[in-house]
Amino acid sequence: MHIKREDLADAHMGGNKWRKLKYNLIQASEQHDNTLLTFGGAWSNHIYATAAAGKHFGFNTIGIIRGGPYHRLNPTLQFARDCGMQLDYVDRQTYRKKASPAFIDELHQRYGDFYLLPEGGSNQLALKGCAGIVDDISMPFDIITTACGTGATLAGIITALNPDQHAIGFAALKGADFLDQDVTTMLAASGHASAHNWHIEKSYHLGGYAKTSAQLYAFIRQFKSDFGIELDAVYTGKMFYGLFELISNGTFDKGTHIIAVHTGGLQGNAGYPELQSL
């Protein structure tokens, strides 16, 4: 097994979030859109990366945050504000409307013109960016794995594979059956409806999104001790935990070449006291 270290691309914009942002930022610039507006939770890697990218490339940024407002900002939101991101808070019921045209119109009335980035940065331009993960791999491989939230990173990876290669997404959410259809829809929209060389493992969420356990903390600490690589508790920790279990169970044929993508997200570990000693 080899690890594709997307987390090393940039201290603040690295990981799959930069891949998702890349072509969106190019399009926003070409359209002369000076403001990026997007959505996320209080610990969102996407909010963090968008704020950093906005500061670096000269975009104004607006983050619509689920929940809050918070009397004291957590490290993610404080970083976003320090980068110049304007934070606006909506309740969870309103947040569910984030993709509705009526709500988007309300946001335009409130903020004026902006380039809309969906939650997690997941759209067709994100798929194009995530395909670059595979393009950058120079060694042959049979299987590539990634953590899976919205499914866009997985879908982008699939578009760049040849038919003999297989992609596995490790769902970070409980009850993630919907991801199969979401990925299928994204692939169809990108002209890859016939791609079937992928599947999603749904047994390693360890309780649900952002849920953890003593065994996950122990695995992350041991992984850092053994390999010198830090994992996050929301995405990559669960993926590697699941992948190691599949390998130990003999799931893969002997000699199978596996690439595991480290998608970053390490800033989120600040929310877990159990990982502060890493």
Short mmCIF file of C-alpha atoms in Angstrom, two decimals:
data_model
loop_
_atom_site.label_atom_id
_atom_site.label_comp_id
_atom_site.label_asym_id
_atom_site.label_seq_id
_atom_site.Cartn_x
_atom_site.Cartn_y
_atom_site.Cartn_z
CA MET A 1 0.00 0.00 0.00
CA HIS A 2 1.11 3.55 -0.78
CA ILE A 3 -0.33 6.84 0.49
CA LYS A 4 -1.09 9.80 -1.78
CA ARG A 5 -0.32 12.75 0.51
CA GLU A 6 -2.82 15.37 -0.58
CA ASP A 7 -2.53 16.82 2.92
CA LEU A 8 0.96 18.12 2.09
CA ALA A 9 -0.15 20.31 -0.83
CA ASP A 10 -0.67 23.40 1.35
CA ALA A 11 -0.92 24.05 5.08
CA HIS A 12 -4.38 25.63 4.79
CA MET A 13 -5.72 24.80 1.33
CA GLY A 14 -4.32 21.29 0.99
CA GLY A 15 -6.19 18.02 0.68
CA ASN A 16 -9.19 17.33 -1.51
CA LYS A 17 -10.68 20.75 -0.71
CA TRP A 18 -8.04 22.45 -2.84
CA ARG A 19 -8.75 20.03 -5.67
CA LYS A 20 -12.43 20.94 -5.46
CA LEU A 21 -11.72 24.66 -5.33
CA LYS A 22 -9.17 24.87 -8.16
CA TYR A 23 -11.39 25.03 -11.23
CA ASN A 24 -14.14 26.86 -9.38
CA LEU A 25 -11.69 29.65 -8.57
CA ILE A 26 -10.57 29.75 -12.19
CA GLN A 27 -14.17 30.05 -13.36
CA ALA A 28 -15.00 32.71 -10.76
CA SER A 29 -11.99 34.73 -11.93
CA GLU A 30 -12.94 34.36 -15.60
CA GLN A 31 -16.48 35.53 -14.79
CA HIS A 32 -15.07 38.49 -12.81
CA ASP A 33 -16.87 37.32 -9.67
CA ASN A 34 -15.03 38.92 -6.77
CA THR A 35 -16.96 37.23 -3.95
CA LEU A 36 -17.24 33.55 -3.08
CA LEU A 37 -20.23 32.40 -1.02
CA THR A 38 -20.46 28.92 0.42
CA PHE A 39 -21.91 26.79 3.21
CA GLY A 40 -20.61 24.62 6.04
CA GLY A 41 -20.75 23.55 9.64
CA ALA A 42 -18.76 25.06 12.48
CA TRP A 43 -15.79 22.72 11.89
CA SER A 44 -16.03 22.58 8.10
CA ASN A 45 -12.80 21.84 6.22
CA HIS A 46 -14.40 23.47 3.20
CA ILE A 47 -15.10 26.73 5.04
CA TYR A 48 -11.52 26.72 6.31
CA ALA A 49 -10.03 26.11 2.84
CA THR A 50 -12.33 28.59 1.06
CA ALA A 51 -11.41 31.33 3.52
CA ALA A 52 -7.70 30.62 3.02
CA ALA A 53 -8.08 30.54 -0.78
CA GLY A 54 -10.02 33.78 -0.76
CA LYS A 55 -7.32 35.54 1.19
CA HIS A 56 -4.54 34.08 -0.98
CA PHE A 57 -6.15 34.81 -4.35
CA GLY A 58 -7.90 38.07 -3.52
CA PHE A 59 -11.57 37.01 -3.31
CA ASN A 60 -14.06 38.27 -0.78
CA THR A 61 -15.60 35.29 1.02
CA ILE A 62 -18.90 34.70 2.78
CA GLY A 63 -19.59 31.61 4.86
CA ILE A 64 -23.17 30.59 5.67
CA ILE A 65 -22.70 28.56 8.84
CA ARG A 66 -25.12 25.94 10.12
CA GLY A 67 -26.13 26.74 13.70
CA GLY A 68 -24.81 29.48 15.95
CA PRO A 69 -24.13 32.34 16.33
CA TYR A 70 -21.33 31.40 18.68
CA HIS A 71 -20.25 33.62 21.54
CA ARG A 72 -16.75 32.23 21.17
CA LEU A 73 -15.47 31.09 17.80
CA ASN A 74 -13.83 27.69 17.50
CA PRO A 75 -10.41 27.51 15.78
CA THR A 76 -11.96 26.83 12.35
CA LEU A 77 -14.31 29.80 12.40
CA GLN A 78 -11.71 32.06 14.00
CA PHE A 79 -9.27 31.19 11.20
CA ALA A 80 -11.96 31.89 8.60
CA ARG A 81 -12.70 35.27 10.13
CA ASP A 82 -8.99 36.08 10.40
CA CYS A 83 -8.76 35.39 6.66
CA GLY A 84 -11.47 37.98 6.09
CA MET A 85 -14.45 35.68 5.64
CA GLN A 86 -17.79 37.19 6.56
CA LEU A 87 -19.68 34.69 8.70
CA ASP A 88 -23.46 34.49 8.73
CA TYR A 89 -25.39 31.97 10.81
CA VAL A 90 -28.64 30.20 9.98
CA ASP A 91 -30.63 27.64 11.93
CA ARG A 92 -30.62 24.04 10.82
CA GLN A 93 -34.08 24.24 9.25
CA THR A 94 -33.05 27.19 7.10
CA TYR A 95 -29.72 25.54 6.29
CA ARG A 96 -31.55 22.61 4.69
CA LYS A 97 -32.79 25.05 2.04
CA LYS A 98 -29.25 25.91 0.96
CA ALA A 99 -29.72 24.51 -2.55
CA SER A 100 -33.19 25.96 -3.17
CA PRO A 101 -33.46 28.77 -5.77
CA ALA A 102 -35.64 30.83 -3.42
CA PHE A 103 -33.01 30.78 -0.67
CA ILE A 104 -30.22 31.54 -3.12
CA ASP A 105 -32.25 34.52 -4.36
CA GLU A 106 -32.56 35.72 -0.75
CA LEU A 107 -28.80 35.51 -0.38
CA HIS A 108 -28.29 37.53 -3.58
CA GLN A 109 -30.66 40.19 -2.26
CA ARG A 110 -28.69 40.30 0.97
CA TYR A 111 -25.14 40.15 -0.42
CA GLY A 112 -25.37 41.15 -4.08
CA ASP A 113 -23.43 39.26 -6.74
CA PHE A 114 -21.35 36.25 -5.71
CA TYR A 115 -19.94 33.00 -7.06
CA LEU A 116 -21.83 30.17 -5.40
CA LEU A 117 -19.86 27.21 -4.06
CA PRO A 118 -22.08 24.36 -2.82
CA GLU A 119 -21.54 22.74 0.57
CA GLY A 120 -18.24 20.88 0.53
CA GLY A 121 -17.38 22.54 -2.79
CA SER A 122 -18.98 19.59 -4.58
CA ASN A 123 -19.95 20.25 -8.19
CA GLN A 124 -18.80 19.21 -11.66
CA LEU A 125 -15.77 21.49 -11.53
CA ALA A 126 -14.84 19.77 -8.27
CA LEU A 127 -14.90 16.42 -10.06
CA LYS A 128 -12.53 17.82 -12.68
CA GLY A 129 -10.17 18.93 -9.92
CA CYS A 130 -10.31 15.62 -8.04
CA ALA A 131 -9.51 13.71 -11.22
CA GLY A 132 -6.10 15.35 -10.92
CA ILE A 133 -5.40 13.18 -7.87
CA VAL A 134 -5.16 10.17 -10.17
CA ASP A 135 -3.36 12.09 -12.92
CA ASP A 136 -0.57 12.90 -10.45
CA ILE A 137 0.07 9.25 -9.57
CA SER A 138 2.98 7.91 -11.60
CA MET A 139 3.05 4.33 -10.31
CA PRO A 140 0.71 1.53 -11.42
CA PHE A 141 -2.06 0.54 -9.01
CA ASP A 142 -5.13 -1.67 -8.85
CA ILE A 143 -7.22 0.00 -6.14
CA ILE A 144 -7.49 3.58 -4.90
CA THR A 145 -9.35 4.55 -1.74
CA THR A 146 -10.66 7.82 -0.36
CA ALA A 147 -12.79 9.04 2.51
CA CYS A 148 -16.30 9.87 1.37
CA GLY A 149 -18.53 12.73 2.56
CA THR A 150 -20.53 14.13 -0.36
CA GLY A 151 -19.04 11.65 -2.82
CA ALA A 152 -17.53 14.28 -5.13
CA THR A 153 -13.90 13.33 -4.47
CA LEU A 154 -14.71 9.68 -5.13
CA ALA A 155 -16.61 10.56 -8.31
CA GLY A 156 -13.76 12.72 -9.58
CA ILE A 157 -11.26 9.93 -8.95
CA ILE A 158 -13.47 7.43 -10.79
CA THR A 159 -13.55 9.62 -13.92
CA ALA A 160 -9.75 9.33 -14.20
CA LEU A 161 -9.45 5.55 -13.77
CA ASN A 162 -9.01 2.95 -16.45
CA PRO A 163 -11.47 0.01 -16.48
CA ASP A 164 -8.99 -2.30 -14.73
CA GLN A 165 -8.68 -0.02 -11.70
CA HIS A 166 -11.18 0.15 -8.85
CA ALA A 167 -12.08 2.96 -6.45
CA ILE A 168 -13.38 2.49 -2.91
CA GLY A 169 -15.00 5.27 -0.92
CA PHE A 170 -15.22 4.97 2.86
CA ALA A 171 -18.37 6.71 4.05
CA ALA A 172 -17.89 9.00 7.03
CA LEU A 173 -21.64 9.19 7.60
CA LYS A 174 -24.07 6.72 9.11
CA GLY A 175 -26.94 5.72 6.83
CA ALA A 176 -25.00 6.66 3.70
CA ASP A 177 -26.91 4.52 1.21
CA PHE A 178 -27.88 7.72 -0.62
CA LEU A 179 -24.24 8.18 -1.63
CA ASP A 180 -24.46 5.41 -4.21
CA GLN A 181 -27.11 7.34 -6.11
CA ASP A 182 -25.38 10.69 -5.58
CA VAL A 183 -22.11 9.39 -7.02
CA THR A 184 -23.97 7.72 -9.90
CA THR A 185 -25.70 11.02 -10.68
CA MET A 186 -22.44 12.96 -10.61
CA LEU A 187 -20.78 10.42 -12.88
CA ALA A 188 -23.65 10.57 -15.35
CA ALA A 189 -23.49 14.38 -15.44
CA SER A 190 -19.77 14.18 -16.19
CA GLY A 191 -20.25 11.72 -19.05
CA HIS A 192 -19.14 8.63 -17.11
CA ALA A 193 -22.48 6.90 -16.58
CA SER A 194 -21.00 3.57 -17.62
CA ALA A 195 -18.36 3.54 -14.86
CA HIS A 196 -19.01 0.65 -12.48
CA ASN A 197 -15.47 0.09 -11.16
CA TRP A 198 -16.21 1.51 -7.72
CA HIS A 199 -18.10 0.91 -4.52
CA ILE A 200 -18.63 2.55 -1.13
CA GLU A 201 -17.81 0.88 2.19
CA LYS A 202 -20.44 1.93 4.73
CA SER A 203 -19.38 -0.07 7.80
CA TYR A 204 -16.62 2.18 9.13
CA HIS A 205 -18.42 5.38 10.13
CA LEU A 206 -17.94 4.38 13.80
CA GLY A 207 -21.24 5.89 14.88
CA GLY A 208 -21.80 8.60 12.28
CA TYR A 209 -20.41 11.85 10.96
CA ALA A 210 -17.85 13.37 13.37
CA LYS A 211 -18.60 10.56 15.84
CA THR A 212 -15.56 8.85 17.33
CA SER A 213 -14.60 6.05 19.65
CA ALA A 214 -11.72 5.01 21.88
CA GLN A 215 -10.64 2.48 19.26
CA LEU A 216 -10.48 5.19 16.57
CA TYR A 217 -8.38 7.46 18.80
CA ALA A 218 -6.07 4.55 19.57
CA PHE A 219 -5.74 3.72 15.87
CA ILE A 220 -4.92 7.34 14.94
CA ARG A 221 -2.28 7.58 17.66
CA GLN A 222 -0.75 4.24 16.65
CA PHE A 223 -0.76 5.25 12.98
CA LYS A 224 1.15 8.43 13.84
CA SER A 225 3.61 6.42 15.94
CA ASP A 226 4.17 3.79 13.24
CA PHE A 227 4.29 5.95 10.13
CA GLY A 228 4.75 9.55 11.29
CA ILE A 229 1.53 10.60 9.55
CA GLU A 230 -1.33 12.38 11.29
CA LEU A 231 -4.90 11.42 10.45
CA ASP A 232 -8.10 13.30 11.22
CA ALA A 233 -10.96 11.86 13.23
CA VAL A 234 -13.76 12.67 10.78
CA TYR A 235 -12.52 11.33 7.45
CA THR A 236 -9.04 9.87 6.99
CA GLY A 237 -8.85 8.14 10.36
CA LYS A 238 -11.97 6.15 9.57
CA MET A 239 -10.84 5.37 6.04
CA PHE A 240 -7.47 3.98 7.13
CA TYR A 241 -9.10 2.14 10.02
CA GLY A 242 -11.48 0.45 7.59
CA LEU A 243 -8.81 -0.18 4.98
CA PHE A 244 -6.47 -1.83 7.48
CA GLU A 245 -9.32 -4.06 8.66
CA LEU A 246 -10.16 -5.10 5.10
CA ILE A 247 -6.50 -5.90 4.44
CA SER A 248 -6.19 -7.93 7.65
CA ASN A 249 -9.36 -9.83 6.73
CA GLY A 250 -7.84 -10.90 3.42
CA THR A 251 -10.29 -8.90 1.30
CA PHE A 252 -7.72 -8.17 -1.39
CA ASP A 253 -5.76 -10.67 -3.45
CA LYS A 254 -2.10 -11.03 -2.64
CA GLY A 255 -0.03 -8.57 -4.69
CA THR A 256 -2.85 -6.04 -5.08
CA HIS A 257 -1.40 -2.53 -5.39
CA ILE A 258 -3.40 -0.07 -3.29
CA ILE A 259 -3.18 3.73 -3.21
CA ALA A 260 -4.83 5.35 -0.18
CA VAL A 261 -5.54 9.06 -0.61
CA HIS A 262 -4.90 11.23 2.44
CA THR A 263 -7.44 14.02 1.89
CA GLY A 264 -6.22 16.32 4.66
CA GLY A 265 -8.72 17.88 7.07
CA LEU A 266 -6.27 17.89 9.95
CA GLN A 267 -7.45 21.28 11.18
CA GLY A 268 -10.56 19.55 12.50
CA ASN A 269 -8.51 17.65 15.08
CA ALA A 270 -8.48 20.83 17.15
CA GLY A 271 -12.02 19.88 18.15
CA TYR A 272 -10.92 16.59 19.72
CA PRO A 273 -9.02 16.92 23.02
CA GLU A 274 -8.04 13.25 22.76
CA LEU A 275 -5.87 14.07 19.73
CA GLN A 276 -4.13 17.18 21.02
CA SER A 277 -0.98 15.24 21.91
CA LEU A 278 -0.35 14.15 18.30
#
